[in-house]
Structure formats: structure tokens, C-alpha cells
Amino acid sequence: MVRRGGKNRRGVIYDMLCTTDKGDPILIEMQNSCQKYFKTRANFYVYKLMDNKISKGLKWIKMEEDISKVIGIFIMGETMAGIDKVVTRTGECDLDTGDLFWDRHRKYFVSLPKFSLDANNITTRDIWFDFFKNLGRMENIDPSVYDRADEGLLRLIEKAKIGALSEEEYKVYEASMKILADEMDMEEHGYERGVEVGRKEGIEEGKKEGIKEGMEKGEHNKSIQIAKSMKDKGFDIATISELTELSLDEIENL
């Protein structure tokens, strides 16, 4: 994901370029405020991407297959004129019959203000829409989203939480992470030094298993410390479990 824009969070734009299983490119653009002539800009982005896929000096007569289909998904944080529903799908059609005339591009306009989550009938699409709608206000995400989200979205939510921090909050976050990293390094150094001293003092072979057990216990305690810190900062249990290798039950009981 590439971020474009300045410090004005209302106008910040996020771009993502993906590829389908068939190799067709998907351009995803999100912005909090609709720009002037946005429909024209959306077409420009799609056709520009299409142009980039065509080799310079291409001889059309020698083409063995058509160019890849380009899909544009434009997620808008504000209502735009002419968009009266959550998802508006557009393509190139015959104006008289309405039949599809050319299938090499599609554009989807997603109006987040028109989306409302039904927690009793939630779908995968709803989960993503609720995430994007509350990007920057993560505390507003419906709890049912966390229950249904996959690991990829949960990781993205945690990154978004960090990205939504103010400059001062981020400084505090960075400082706390540095302190935690320093503590981990000190503990690791302490364990290594203790083992080395033990070896130098001639600890008999039979005690090696005890040293190993002690180190494993120390690593476990270190994971618990990290998990507690992450839990205090609001990270979800699934992410904490993935990073610390602690069980969900262990983390819930901290």
C-alpha cells in the first residue's frame, strides 16, 4: 500500500495495486474527500494503468491476445454527486441497448457514507466496508467485524491503529516499543551470560537439561511480558498469539 498526500488527514489518499489470479490488474484508491472532477480522474487512472501495460512500439496486428482487463475500485469517504448507493458499477456499454460493448475495464465506486453494517447478517464485503469506513477511528469498528475477520484483515487493522495515532501518540508508542525492545535485549543478554558463566564454572553434563528448561521458561515469561504490553495497547488477541506463539487462552487470562 502506498500513501500519497500531506498531513491533512481529510484529504489523504491511499493507493494499492493488486493482481487477480488471471493476472488482471486491480487499482484500489481510497480518499477521505472527493476531488473535483473525480469521475474524470478515475477514468484517467484506469486508462493510464492500461497504457502502462502496453509495450512501446506495439504492432496491433501481431497481438495474439487482447490486453489485460483493468479494474478500478474507488473508495470514497464522502458522498459524491451521482452516486446514490453503496456500490456503483460502471463499464463501457451500448447506449441504446445497455449491452456491454467492451469488457477490458470496470470501475467500482464505493460510497462509505451510504454503508451501514447489519451485524446479524454480516458478509465478507461488509467486514471490509466497515473497516474502511472507520479507518482512522478504529474504536468505532463493530465488534462483530473482529469475530469474522481473517488473519490478514486483523493484521491490517492493527497497522491501521498505529497509522491513526497522532504525532504525539506515535512518539509515545515508538518510545514504549523501544523500551520493550531494550528490555528484551537485556533479558536475552542476561540469559546468555548466565549460561556462559555456568559453563565456565564447569556445570556437569547432567544439569544441561535443567539449563535448557530454565531458558525455555525464560523465553515463555518474555513472551508473556510482550503479550501483556501488546494487550494493554489494544492489540487483538489473534495478532498477539501469532507474534508471541502463546495460546489464545493464555493471552485472555493475562
PDB file of C-alpha atoms in Angstrom:
ATOM      1  CA  MET A   1       0.000   0.000   0.000  1.00  0.00           C
ATOM      2  CA  VAL A   2       1.375   3.389  -0.964  1.00  0.00           C
ATOM      3  CA  ARG A   3       0.313   6.526   0.820  1.00  0.00           C
ATOM      4  CA  ARG A   4       0.085   9.751  -1.141  1.00  0.00           C
ATOM      5  CA  GLY A   5      -0.730  13.141   0.361  1.00  0.00           C
ATOM      6  CA  GLY A   6       0.357  15.516   3.104  1.00  0.00           C
ATOM      7  CA  LYS A   7      -0.528  15.985   6.756  1.00  0.00           C
ATOM      8  CA  ASN A   8      -4.132  16.931   6.016  1.00  0.00           C
ATOM      9  CA  ARG A   9      -5.776  13.662   7.013  1.00  0.00           C
ATOM     10  CA  ARG A  10      -9.134  14.622   5.469  1.00  0.00           C
ATOM     11  CA  GLY A  11      -7.621  14.517   2.007  1.00  0.00           C
ATOM     12  CA  VAL A  12      -5.093  11.751   2.394  1.00  0.00           C
ATOM     13  CA  ILE A  13      -5.154   9.186  -0.420  1.00  0.00           C
ATOM     14  CA  TYR A  14      -4.204   5.524  -0.304  1.00  0.00           C
ATOM     15  CA  ASP A  15      -3.352   3.592  -3.473  1.00  0.00           C
ATOM     16  CA  MET A  16      -2.981  -0.134  -3.809  1.00  0.00           C
ATOM     17  CA  LEU A  17      -2.212  -2.105  -6.949  1.00  0.00           C
ATOM     18  CA  CYS A  18      -3.252  -5.763  -6.879  1.00  0.00           C
ATOM     19  CA  THR A  19      -3.472  -8.591  -9.379  1.00  0.00           C
ATOM     20  CA  THR A  20      -6.184 -11.207  -9.852  1.00  0.00           C
ATOM     21  CA  ASP A  21      -5.485 -14.924 -10.250  1.00  0.00           C
ATOM     22  CA  LYS A  22      -5.786 -14.382 -14.015  1.00  0.00           C
ATOM     23  CA  GLY A  23      -3.167 -11.618 -13.995  1.00  0.00           C
ATOM     24  CA  ASP A  24      -5.603  -8.727 -14.431  1.00  0.00           C
ATOM     25  CA  PRO A  25      -4.509  -5.585 -12.550  1.00  0.00           C
ATOM     26  CA  ILE A  26      -6.770  -4.016  -9.925  1.00  0.00           C
ATOM     27  CA  LEU A  27      -6.260  -0.407  -8.902  1.00  0.00           C
ATOM     28  CA  ILE A  28      -7.702   0.435  -5.478  1.00  0.00           C
ATOM     29  CA  GLU A  29      -7.812   4.071  -4.457  1.00  0.00           C
ATOM     30  CA  MET A  30      -9.207   5.447  -1.240  1.00  0.00           C
ATOM     31  CA  GLN A  31      -9.620   9.064  -0.265  1.00  0.00           C
ATOM     32  CA  ASN A  32     -11.448  10.858   2.505  1.00  0.00           C
ATOM     33  CA  SER A  33     -12.660  13.783   0.397  1.00  0.00           C
ATOM     34  CA  CYS A  34     -13.850  13.691  -3.206  1.00  0.00           C
ATOM     35  CA  GLN A  35     -11.703  15.709  -5.565  1.00  0.00           C
ATOM     36  CA  LYS A  36     -13.027  17.939  -8.319  1.00  0.00           C
ATOM     37  CA  TYR A  37     -13.935  16.016 -11.488  1.00  0.00           C
ATOM     38  CA  PHE A  38     -13.243  12.772  -9.660  1.00  0.00           C
ATOM     39  CA  LYS A  39     -15.056  10.627 -12.241  1.00  0.00           C
ATOM     40  CA  THR A  40     -12.745  12.021 -14.926  1.00  0.00           C
ATOM     41  CA  ARG A  41      -9.724  11.382 -12.737  1.00  0.00           C
ATOM     42  CA  ALA A  42     -10.884   7.802 -12.097  1.00  0.00           C
ATOM     43  CA  ASN A  43     -11.052   7.159 -15.840  1.00  0.00           C
ATOM     44  CA  PHE A  44      -7.606   8.695 -16.267  1.00  0.00           C
ATOM     45  CA  TYR A  45      -6.142   6.376 -13.599  1.00  0.00           C
ATOM     46  CA  VAL A  46      -7.657   3.291 -15.237  1.00  0.00           C
ATOM     47  CA  TYR A  47      -6.603   4.201 -18.773  1.00  0.00           C
ATOM     48  CA  LYS A  48      -3.147   5.236 -17.582  1.00  0.00           C
ATOM     49  CA  LEU A  49      -2.686   1.827 -15.994  1.00  0.00           C
ATOM     50  CA  MET A  50      -3.904   0.233 -19.204  1.00  0.00           C
ATOM     51  CA  ASP A  51      -1.435   2.330 -21.202  1.00  0.00           C
ATOM     52  CA  ASN A  52       1.412   1.196 -18.935  1.00  0.00           C
ATOM     53  CA  LYS A  53       0.566  -2.419 -19.766  1.00  0.00           C
ATOM     54  CA  ILE A  54       1.035  -1.847 -23.492  1.00  0.00           C
ATOM     55  CA  SER A  55       4.607  -2.086 -24.787  1.00  0.00           C
ATOM     56  CA  LYS A  56       6.029   0.865 -26.673  1.00  0.00           C
ATOM     57  CA  GLY A  57       6.013   0.329 -30.427  1.00  0.00           C
ATOM     58  CA  LEU A  58       3.387  -2.408 -30.153  1.00  0.00           C
ATOM     59  CA  LYS A  59       2.116  -3.587 -33.525  1.00  0.00           C
ATOM     60  CA  TRP A  60      -1.563  -4.306 -33.002  1.00  0.00           C
ATOM     61  CA  ILE A  61      -1.763  -6.649 -35.973  1.00  0.00           C
ATOM     62  CA  LYS A  62       0.741  -9.003 -34.308  1.00  0.00           C
ATOM     63  CA  MET A  63      -1.120  -9.205 -30.991  1.00  0.00           C
ATOM     64  CA  GLU A  64      -2.054 -12.790 -30.163  1.00  0.00           C
ATOM     65  CA  GLU A  65      -4.462 -11.842 -27.374  1.00  0.00           C
ATOM     66  CA  ASP A  66      -6.216  -8.764 -26.068  1.00  0.00           C
ATOM     67  CA  ILE A  67      -4.757  -6.596 -23.313  1.00  0.00           C
ATOM     68  CA  SER A  68      -5.468  -7.457 -19.681  1.00  0.00           C
ATOM     69  CA  LYS A  69      -8.723  -6.314 -18.155  1.00  0.00           C
ATOM     70  CA  VAL A  70      -8.193  -3.386 -15.773  1.00  0.00           C
ATOM     71  CA  ILE A  71     -10.393  -2.992 -12.703  1.00  0.00           C
ATOM     72  CA  GLY A  72     -10.589   0.239 -10.731  1.00  0.00           C
ATOM     73  CA  ILE A  73     -12.054   0.327  -7.220  1.00  0.00           C
ATOM     74  CA  PHE A  74     -12.550   3.826  -5.831  1.00  0.00           C
ATOM     75  CA  ILE A  75     -13.467   4.010  -2.145  1.00  0.00           C
ATOM     76  CA  MET A  76     -14.817   7.399  -1.080  1.00  0.00           C
ATOM     77  CA  GLY A  77     -15.138   8.718   2.449  1.00  0.00           C
ATOM     78  CA  GLU A  78     -17.548  11.451   1.347  1.00  0.00           C
ATOM     79  CA  THR A  79     -20.720  11.354  -0.739  1.00  0.00           C
ATOM     80  CA  MET A  80     -20.225  12.213  -4.411  1.00  0.00           C
ATOM     81  CA  ALA A  81     -22.872  13.625  -6.732  1.00  0.00           C
ATOM     82  CA  GLY A  82     -24.423  10.946  -8.927  1.00  0.00           C
ATOM     83  CA  ILE A  83     -23.571   8.136  -6.508  1.00  0.00           C
ATOM     84  CA  ASP A  84     -26.800   7.100  -4.776  1.00  0.00           C
ATOM     85  CA  LYS A  85     -25.907   3.652  -3.423  1.00  0.00           C
ATOM     86  CA  VAL A  86     -23.093   1.888  -1.613  1.00  0.00           C
ATOM     87  CA  VAL A  87     -21.549   0.339  -4.747  1.00  0.00           C
ATOM     88  CA  THR A  88     -21.921   1.778  -8.246  1.00  0.00           C
ATOM     89  CA  ARG A  89     -20.550  -0.402 -11.051  1.00  0.00           C
ATOM     90  CA  THR A  90     -19.647   1.106 -14.411  1.00  0.00           C
ATOM     91  CA  GLY A  91     -18.411  -0.206 -17.739  1.00  0.00           C
ATOM     92  CA  GLU A  92     -18.499   0.617 -21.446  1.00  0.00           C
ATOM     93  CA  CYS A  93     -21.975  -0.176 -22.772  1.00  0.00           C
ATOM     94  CA  ASP A  94     -24.109   0.377 -25.864  1.00  0.00           C
ATOM     95  CA  LEU A  95     -26.180   3.470 -25.046  1.00  0.00           C
ATOM     96  CA  ASP A  96     -29.197   2.163 -26.943  1.00  0.00           C
ATOM     97  CA  THR A  97     -29.376  -1.408 -25.694  1.00  0.00           C
ATOM     98  CA  GLY A  98     -27.400  -1.250 -22.453  1.00  0.00           C
ATOM     99  CA  ASP A  99     -25.402  -4.282 -23.582  1.00  0.00           C
ATOM    100  CA  LEU A 100     -21.732  -4.484 -22.686  1.00  0.00           C
ATOM    101  CA  PHE A 101     -19.722  -3.048 -25.577  1.00  0.00           C
ATOM    102  CA  TRP A 102     -16.143  -3.549 -24.320  1.00  0.00           C
ATOM    103  CA  ASP A 103     -15.075  -5.636 -21.336  1.00  0.00           C
ATOM    104  CA  ARG A 104     -11.458  -4.518 -20.888  1.00  0.00           C
ATOM    105  CA  HIS A 105     -12.195  -2.223 -17.951  1.00  0.00           C
ATOM    106  CA  ARG A 106     -14.541  -1.942 -14.991  1.00  0.00           C
ATOM    107  CA  LYS A 107     -14.882   0.768 -12.373  1.00  0.00           C
ATOM    108  CA  TYR A 108     -16.474   0.348  -8.961  1.00  0.00           C
ATOM    109  CA  PHE A 109     -17.301   3.412  -6.869  1.00  0.00           C
ATOM    110  CA  VAL A 110     -17.851   2.649  -3.169  1.00  0.00           C
ATOM    111  CA  SER A 111     -19.635   5.343  -1.142  1.00  0.00           C
ATOM    112  CA  LEU A 112     -18.818   4.613   2.510  1.00  0.00           C
ATOM    113  CA  PRO A 113     -21.295   7.173   3.970  1.00  0.00           C
ATOM    114  CA  LYS A 114     -24.128   5.159   2.436  1.00  0.00           C
ATOM    115  CA  PHE A 115     -22.970   1.924   4.073  1.00  0.00           C
ATOM    116  CA  SER A 116     -24.454   0.694   7.349  1.00  0.00           C
ATOM    117  CA  LEU A 117     -23.463  -2.582   8.985  1.00  0.00           C
ATOM    118  CA  ASP A 118     -26.077  -5.204   9.808  1.00  0.00           C
ATOM    119  CA  ALA A 119     -24.290  -7.234  12.489  1.00  0.00           C
ATOM    120  CA  ASN A 120     -26.909 -10.002  12.230  1.00  0.00           C
ATOM    121  CA  ASN A 121     -26.346 -10.581   8.507  1.00  0.00           C
ATOM    122  CA  ILE A 122     -22.704  -9.656   8.074  1.00  0.00           C
ATOM    123  CA  THR A 123     -20.833 -10.660   4.911  1.00  0.00           C
ATOM    124  CA  THR A 124     -17.152 -10.589   3.977  1.00  0.00           C
ATOM    125  CA  ARG A 125     -17.804  -7.476   1.898  1.00  0.00           C
ATOM    126  CA  ASP A 126     -19.484  -5.815   4.898  1.00  0.00           C
ATOM    127  CA  ILE A 127     -16.435  -6.566   7.055  1.00  0.00           C
ATOM    128  CA  TRP A 128     -14.131  -4.740   4.656  1.00  0.00           C
ATOM    129  CA  PHE A 129     -16.538  -1.838   4.159  1.00  0.00           C
ATOM    130  CA  ASP A 130     -16.837  -1.334   7.925  1.00  0.00           C
ATOM    131  CA  PHE A 131     -13.051  -1.383   8.224  1.00  0.00           C
ATOM    132  CA  PHE A 132     -12.571   1.248   5.517  1.00  0.00           C
ATOM    133  CA  LYS A 133     -15.421   3.389   6.855  1.00  0.00           C
ATOM    134  CA  ASN A 134     -13.798   3.536  10.295  1.00  0.00           C
ATOM    135  CA  LEU A 135     -10.199   3.794   9.138  1.00  0.00           C
ATOM    136  CA  GLY A 136      -8.714   6.379  11.483  1.00  0.00           C
ATOM    137  CA  ARG A 137     -11.496   5.807  14.018  1.00  0.00           C
ATOM    138  CA  MET A 138     -10.744   2.195  14.811  1.00  0.00           C
ATOM    139  CA  GLU A 139     -12.682   2.278  18.085  1.00  0.00           C
ATOM    140  CA  ASN A 140     -15.880   2.577  16.003  1.00  0.00           C
ATOM    141  CA  ILE A 141     -15.393  -0.760  14.261  1.00  0.00           C
ATOM    142  CA  ASP A 142     -18.215  -3.112  15.157  1.00  0.00           C
ATOM    143  CA  PRO A 143     -17.094  -5.987  17.465  1.00  0.00           C
ATOM    144  CA  SER A 144     -18.652  -8.493  15.048  1.00  0.00           C
ATOM    145  CA  VAL A 145     -16.024  -7.481  12.472  1.00  0.00           C
ATOM    146  CA  TYR A 146     -13.233  -8.778  14.729  1.00  0.00           C
ATOM    147  CA  ASP A 147     -15.127 -12.052  15.185  1.00  0.00           C
ATOM    148  CA  ARG A 148     -15.462 -12.645  11.439  1.00  0.00           C
ATOM    149  CA  ALA A 149     -12.270 -11.064  10.068  1.00  0.00           C
ATOM    150  CA  ASP A 150      -9.490 -13.271   8.724  1.00  0.00           C
ATOM    151  CA  GLU A 151      -5.872 -13.013   9.883  1.00  0.00           C
ATOM    152  CA  GLY A 152      -4.925 -10.719   7.011  1.00  0.00           C
ATOM    153  CA  LEU A 153      -7.573  -8.155   7.902  1.00  0.00           C
ATOM    154  CA  LEU A 154      -6.756  -8.381  11.609  1.00  0.00           C
ATOM    155  CA  ARG A 155      -3.112  -7.553  10.855  1.00  0.00           C
ATOM    156  CA  LEU A 156      -4.254  -4.678   8.652  1.00  0.00           C
ATOM    157  CA  ILE A 157      -6.480  -3.369  11.453  1.00  0.00           C
ATOM    158  CA  GLU A 158      -3.549  -3.365  13.870  1.00  0.00           C
ATOM    159  CA  LYS A 159      -1.412  -1.457  11.365  1.00  0.00           C
ATOM    160  CA  ALA A 160      -4.260   0.985  10.831  1.00  0.00           C
ATOM    161  CA  LYS A 161      -4.493   1.564  14.583  1.00  0.00           C
ATOM    162  CA  ILE A 162      -0.856   2.588  14.603  1.00  0.00           C
ATOM    163  CA  GLY A 163      -1.311   4.707  11.479  1.00  0.00           C
ATOM    164  CA  ALA A 164      -4.244   6.533  13.091  1.00  0.00           C
ATOM    165  CA  LEU A 165      -2.153   7.737  16.038  1.00  0.00           C
ATOM    166  CA  SER A 166      -1.455  11.438  16.307  1.00  0.00           C
ATOM    167  CA  GLU A 167       2.149  12.595  16.053  1.00  0.00           C
ATOM    168  CA  GLU A 168       2.456  12.804  19.842  1.00  0.00           C
ATOM    169  CA  GLU A 169       0.732   9.447  20.383  1.00  0.00           C
ATOM    170  CA  TYR A 170       3.051   7.833  17.843  1.00  0.00           C
ATOM    171  CA  LYS A 171       6.093   9.208  19.662  1.00  0.00           C
ATOM    172  CA  VAL A 172       4.822   7.606  22.875  1.00  0.00           C
ATOM    173  CA  TYR A 173       4.168   4.345  21.000  1.00  0.00           C
ATOM    174  CA  GLU A 174       7.663   4.330  19.473  1.00  0.00           C
ATOM    175  CA  ALA A 175       9.233   5.091  22.851  1.00  0.00           C
ATOM    176  CA  SER A 176       7.320   2.269  24.564  1.00  0.00           C
ATOM    177  CA  MET A 177       8.289  -0.171  21.800  1.00  0.00           C
ATOM    178  CA  LYS A 178      11.942   0.866  22.155  1.00  0.00           C
ATOM    179  CA  ILE A 179      11.826   0.358  25.925  1.00  0.00           C
ATOM    180  CA  LEU A 180      10.259  -3.059  25.418  1.00  0.00           C
ATOM    181  CA  ALA A 181      12.887  -3.994  22.821  1.00  0.00           C
ATOM    182  CA  ASP A 182      15.690  -2.830  25.130  1.00  0.00           C
ATOM    183  CA  GLU A 183      14.267  -4.891  27.990  1.00  0.00           C
ATOM    184  CA  MET A 184      14.085  -7.936  25.739  1.00  0.00           C
ATOM    185  CA  ASP A 185      17.705  -7.431  24.642  1.00  0.00           C
ATOM    186  CA  MET A 186      18.829  -7.072  28.264  1.00  0.00           C
ATOM    187  CA  GLU A 187      16.998 -10.227  29.289  1.00  0.00           C
ATOM    188  CA  GLU A 188      18.402 -12.130  26.334  1.00  0.00           C
ATOM    189  CA  HIS A 189      21.900 -10.936  27.176  1.00  0.00           C
ATOM    190  CA  GLY A 190      21.354 -11.942  30.802  1.00  0.00           C
ATOM    191  CA  TYR A 191      20.312 -15.456  29.855  1.00  0.00           C
ATOM    192  CA  GLU A 192      23.272 -15.866  27.517  1.00  0.00           C
ATOM    193  CA  ARG A 193      25.684 -14.523  30.134  1.00  0.00           C
ATOM    194  CA  GLY A 194      24.262 -16.827  32.795  1.00  0.00           C
ATOM    195  CA  VAL A 195      24.648 -19.862  30.587  1.00  0.00           C
ATOM    196  CA  GLU A 196      28.210 -18.878  29.688  1.00  0.00           C
ATOM    197  CA  VAL A 197      29.167 -18.370  33.346  1.00  0.00           C
ATOM    198  CA  GLY A 198      27.633 -21.718  34.179  1.00  0.00           C
ATOM    199  CA  ARG A 199      29.662 -23.411  31.510  1.00  0.00           C
ATOM    200  CA  LYS A 200      32.877 -21.769  32.684  1.00  0.00           C
ATOM    201  CA  GLU A 201      32.242 -22.938  36.222  1.00  0.00           C
ATOM    202  CA  GLY A 202      32.104 -26.476  34.950  1.00  0.00           C
ATOM    203  CA  ILE A 203      28.433 -27.330  35.322  1.00  0.00           C
ATOM    204  CA  GLU A 204      28.202 -31.061  34.973  1.00  0.00           C
ATOM    205  CA  GLU A 205      26.579 -32.635  31.925  1.00  0.00           C
ATOM    206  CA  GLY A 206      23.539 -33.771  33.891  1.00  0.00           C
ATOM    207  CA  LYS A 207      22.498 -30.179  34.559  1.00  0.00           C
ATOM    208  CA  LYS A 208      22.384 -29.165  30.920  1.00  0.00           C
ATOM    209  CA  GLU A 209      18.797 -30.280  30.654  1.00  0.00           C
ATOM    210  CA  GLY A 210      17.970 -28.069  33.605  1.00  0.00           C
ATOM    211  CA  ILE A 211      19.606 -25.089  31.909  1.00  0.00           C
ATOM    212  CA  LYS A 212      17.627 -25.770  28.743  1.00  0.00           C
ATOM    213  CA  GLU A 213      14.412 -25.983  30.729  1.00  0.00           C
ATOM    214  CA  GLY A 214      15.226 -22.739  32.511  1.00  0.00           C
ATOM    215  CA  MET A 215      15.916 -20.943  29.240  1.00  0.00           C
ATOM    216  CA  GLU A 216      12.652 -22.196  27.747  1.00  0.00           C
ATOM    217  CA  LYS A 217      10.811 -20.949  30.824  1.00  0.00           C
ATOM    218  CA  GLY A 218      12.572 -17.609  30.485  1.00  0.00           C
ATOM    219  CA  GLU A 219      11.548 -17.340  26.834  1.00  0.00           C
ATOM    220  CA  HIS A 220       7.966 -18.137  27.817  1.00  0.00           C
ATOM    221  CA  ASN A 221       7.993 -15.460  30.512  1.00  0.00           C
ATOM    222  CA  LYS A 222       9.384 -12.993  27.985  1.00  0.00           C
ATOM    223  CA  SER A 223       6.539 -13.814  25.590  1.00  0.00           C
ATOM    224  CA  ILE A 224       4.062 -13.227  28.403  1.00  0.00           C
ATOM    225  CA  GLN A 225       5.605  -9.822  29.101  1.00  0.00           C
ATOM    226  CA  ILE A 226       5.345  -8.845  25.428  1.00  0.00           C
ATOM    227  CA  ALA A 227       1.758 -10.114  25.267  1.00  0.00           C
ATOM    228  CA  LYS A 228       0.777  -8.052  28.315  1.00  0.00           C
ATOM    229  CA  SER A 229       2.275  -4.933  26.762  1.00  0.00           C
ATOM    230  CA  MET A 230       0.508  -5.505  23.441  1.00  0.00           C
ATOM    231  CA  LYS A 231      -2.785  -6.247  25.190  1.00  0.00           C
ATOM    232  CA  ASP A 232      -2.521  -3.003  27.171  1.00  0.00           C
ATOM    233  CA  LYS A 233      -2.039  -1.132  23.889  1.00  0.00           C
ATOM    234  CA  GLY A 234      -5.228  -2.599  22.415  1.00  0.00           C
ATOM    235  CA  PHE A 235      -3.856  -5.203  20.010  1.00  0.00           C
ATOM    236  CA  ASP A 236      -6.295  -8.031  19.290  1.00  0.00           C
ATOM    237  CA  ILE A 237      -5.705 -11.469  20.799  1.00  0.00           C
ATOM    238  CA  ALA A 238      -5.229 -13.245  17.450  1.00  0.00           C
ATOM    239  CA  THR A 239      -2.372 -10.933  16.450  1.00  0.00           C
ATOM    240  CA  ILE A 240      -0.738 -11.228  19.888  1.00  0.00           C
ATOM    241  CA  SER A 241      -0.926 -15.015  19.680  1.00  0.00           C
ATOM    242  CA  GLU A 242       0.663 -15.013  16.219  1.00  0.00           C
ATOM    243  CA  LEU A 243       3.578 -12.824  17.310  1.00  0.00           C
ATOM    244  CA  THR A 244       4.261 -14.387  20.730  1.00  0.00           C
ATOM    245  CA  GLU A 245       3.239 -18.009  19.988  1.00  0.00           C
ATOM    246  CA  LEU A 246       1.164 -18.015  23.183  1.00  0.00           C
ATOM    247  CA  SER A 247      -2.222 -19.719  23.143  1.00  0.00           C
ATOM    248  CA  LEU A 248      -5.418 -17.674  22.963  1.00  0.00           C
ATOM    249  CA  ASP A 249      -6.397 -18.924  26.437  1.00  0.00           C
ATOM    250  CA  GLU A 250      -3.073 -17.794  27.925  1.00  0.00           C
ATOM    251  CA  ILE A 251      -3.480 -14.320  26.474  1.00  0.00           C
ATOM    252  CA  GLU A 252      -7.108 -13.997  27.560  1.00  0.00           C
ATOM    253  CA  ASN A 253      -6.116 -14.844  31.142  1.00  0.00           C
ATOM    254  CA  LEU A 254      -3.347 -12.228  31.354  1.00  0.00           C
TER     255      LEU A 254
END
